[in-house]
């Protein structure tokens, strides 16, 4: 997994994002930072615990379309490619292949 992540001002400055509760925005930032090179993470509960955010914050991200949640519990960042592009020689494919194929 990369040590650096970028956030797109196109997404961060959008009205849709700024209308989210502050807890949802904080959770989104940390999910982006901790996602793998394809934008997937399976540590959402851990992130919420560390952030002091809750299920309502996650639900707001899902409802507004910033996060895709799979039945397995894995989450994907919907706008991942707008935020981050990983060079081929540094890219490590996600271990969540089933979710990626969906």
CSV table of C-alpha atoms in Angstrom, one decimal:
chain,number,residue,atom,x,y,z
A,1,UNK,CA,0.0,0.0,0.0
A,2,UNK,CA,1.2,3.5,-0.8
A,3,UNK,CA,2.4,5.8,1.9
A,4,UNK,CA,0.9,8.9,0.3
A,5,UNK,CA,-2.6,9.7,-0.8
A,6,UNK,CA,-4.1,12.7,-2.5
A,7,UNK,CA,-7.5,14.3,-2.2
A,8,UNK,CA,-9.2,15.9,-5.2
A,9,UNK,CA,-10.4,19.5,-4.6
A,10,UNK,CA,-13.1,18.7,-7.1
A,11,UNK,CA,-14.7,16.3,-4.7
A,12,UNK,CA,-13.6,18.0,-1.4
A,13,UNK,CA,-15.0,21.4,-2.5
A,14,UNK,CA,-18.2,20.1,-4.0
A,15,UNK,CA,-21.5,21.2,-2.4
A,16,UNK,CA,-22.5,17.5,-2.0
A,17,UNK,CA,-19.5,16.8,0.1
A,18,UNK,CA,-19.6,20.0,2.1
A,19,UNK,CA,-23.2,19.4,3.0
A,20,UNK,CA,-22.2,16.2,4.8
A,21,UNK,CA,-21.9,16.3,8.6
A,22,UNK,CA,-18.4,17.0,9.8
A,23,UNK,CA,-18.1,13.5,11.2
A,24,UNK,CA,-18.8,12.0,7.8
A,25,UNK,CA,-16.2,14.2,6.1
A,26,UNK,CA,-13.6,13.2,8.7
A,27,UNK,CA,-14.4,9.5,8.2
A,28,UNK,CA,-14.1,10.0,4.4
A,29,UNK,CA,-10.7,11.6,4.7
A,30,UNK,CA,-9.4,8.7,6.8
A,31,UNK,CA,-11.0,6.0,4.6
A,32,UNK,CA,-9.2,7.6,1.6
A,33,UNK,CA,-5.9,7.7,3.5
A,34,UNK,CA,-6.2,4.1,4.6
A,35,UNK,CA,-7.6,2.5,1.4
A,36,UNK,CA,-5.5,0.2,-0.7
A,37,UNK,CA,-4.2,1.1,-4.2
A,38,UNK,CA,-7.6,0.4,-5.7
A,39,UNK,CA,-9.6,2.4,-3.2
A,40,UNK,CA,-10.9,-0.6,-1.0
A,41,UNK,CA,-10.7,-1.0,2.7
A,42,UNK,CA,-12.0,-3.5,5.2
A,43,UNK,CA,-11.2,-1.6,8.4
A,44,UNK,CA,-14.2,0.8,8.5
A,45,UNK,CA,-15.1,0.0,12.0
A,46,UNK,CA,-11.6,0.5,13.2
A,47,UNK,CA,-11.4,3.9,11.4
A,48,UNK,CA,-14.7,4.9,13.0
A,49,UNK,CA,-13.4,3.9,16.4
A,50,UNK,CA,-10.2,5.9,16.0
A,51,UNK,CA,-12.1,9.0,14.6
A,52,UNK,CA,-14.9,9.0,17.1
A,53,UNK,CA,-17.3,8.8,14.2
A,54,UNK,CA,-20.4,6.5,14.1
A,55,UNK,CA,-22.7,4.5,11.9
A,56,UNK,CA,-24.7,7.6,11.0
A,57,UNK,CA,-21.6,9.2,9.5
A,58,UNK,CA,-20.9,6.1,7.4
A,59,UNK,CA,-24.5,5.9,6.4
A,60,UNK,CA,-24.4,9.5,5.2
A,61,UNK,CA,-21.4,8.7,3.0
A,62,UNK,CA,-23.1,5.7,1.5
A,63,UNK,CA,-26.4,7.5,0.9
A,64,UNK,CA,-24.7,10.4,-0.7
A,65,UNK,CA,-22.7,8.1,-3.0
A,66,UNK,CA,-19.1,8.7,-1.8
A,67,UNK,CA,-18.7,5.2,-0.4
A,68,UNK,CA,-19.8,1.9,-1.8
A,69,UNK,CA,-20.4,-0.8,0.9
A,70,UNK,CA,-20.4,-4.5,0.0
A,71,UNK,CA,-22.2,-7.3,1.8
A,72,UNK,CA,-18.8,-8.5,2.9
A,73,UNK,CA,-18.2,-5.3,4.9
A,74,UNK,CA,-15.6,-4.1,2.5
A,75,UNK,CA,-16.0,-0.5,1.4
A,76,UNK,CA,-14.8,1.2,-1.8
A,77,UNK,CA,-14.1,4.9,-2.4
A,78,UNK,CA,-16.4,5.8,-5.4
A,79,UNK,CA,-14.2,8.6,-6.7
A,80,UNK,CA,-10.9,6.9,-6.1
A,81,UNK,CA,-9.5,7.5,-9.6
A,82,UNK,CA,-10.2,11.2,-9.3
A,83,UNK,CA,-8.2,11.3,-6.0
A,84,UNK,CA,-5.3,8.9,-6.7
A,85,UNK,CA,-3.6,7.5,-9.7
A,86,UNK,CA,-0.8,4.9,-8.9
A,87,UNK,CA,2.0,4.4,-11.3
A,88,UNK,CA,2.1,0.9,-12.7
A,89,UNK,CA,5.5,0.1,-11.2
A,90,UNK,CA,4.2,1.0,-7.7
A,91,UNK,CA,0.7,-0.5,-8.0
A,92,UNK,CA,-0.4,-3.4,-5.8
A,93,UNK,CA,-3.7,-4.8,-6.7
A,94,UNK,CA,-6.4,-5.1,-4.0
A,95,UNK,CA,-7.0,-8.4,-2.2
A,96,UNK,CA,-10.7,-7.7,-2.5
A,97,UNK,CA,-11.1,-9.1,-6.0
A,98,UNK,CA,-14.7,-10.2,-5.7
A,99,UNK,CA,-15.8,-6.7,-4.6
A,100,UNK,CA,-13.7,-5.1,-7.3
A,101,UNK,CA,-15.3,-7.3,-10.0
A,102,UNK,CA,-18.7,-6.1,-8.9
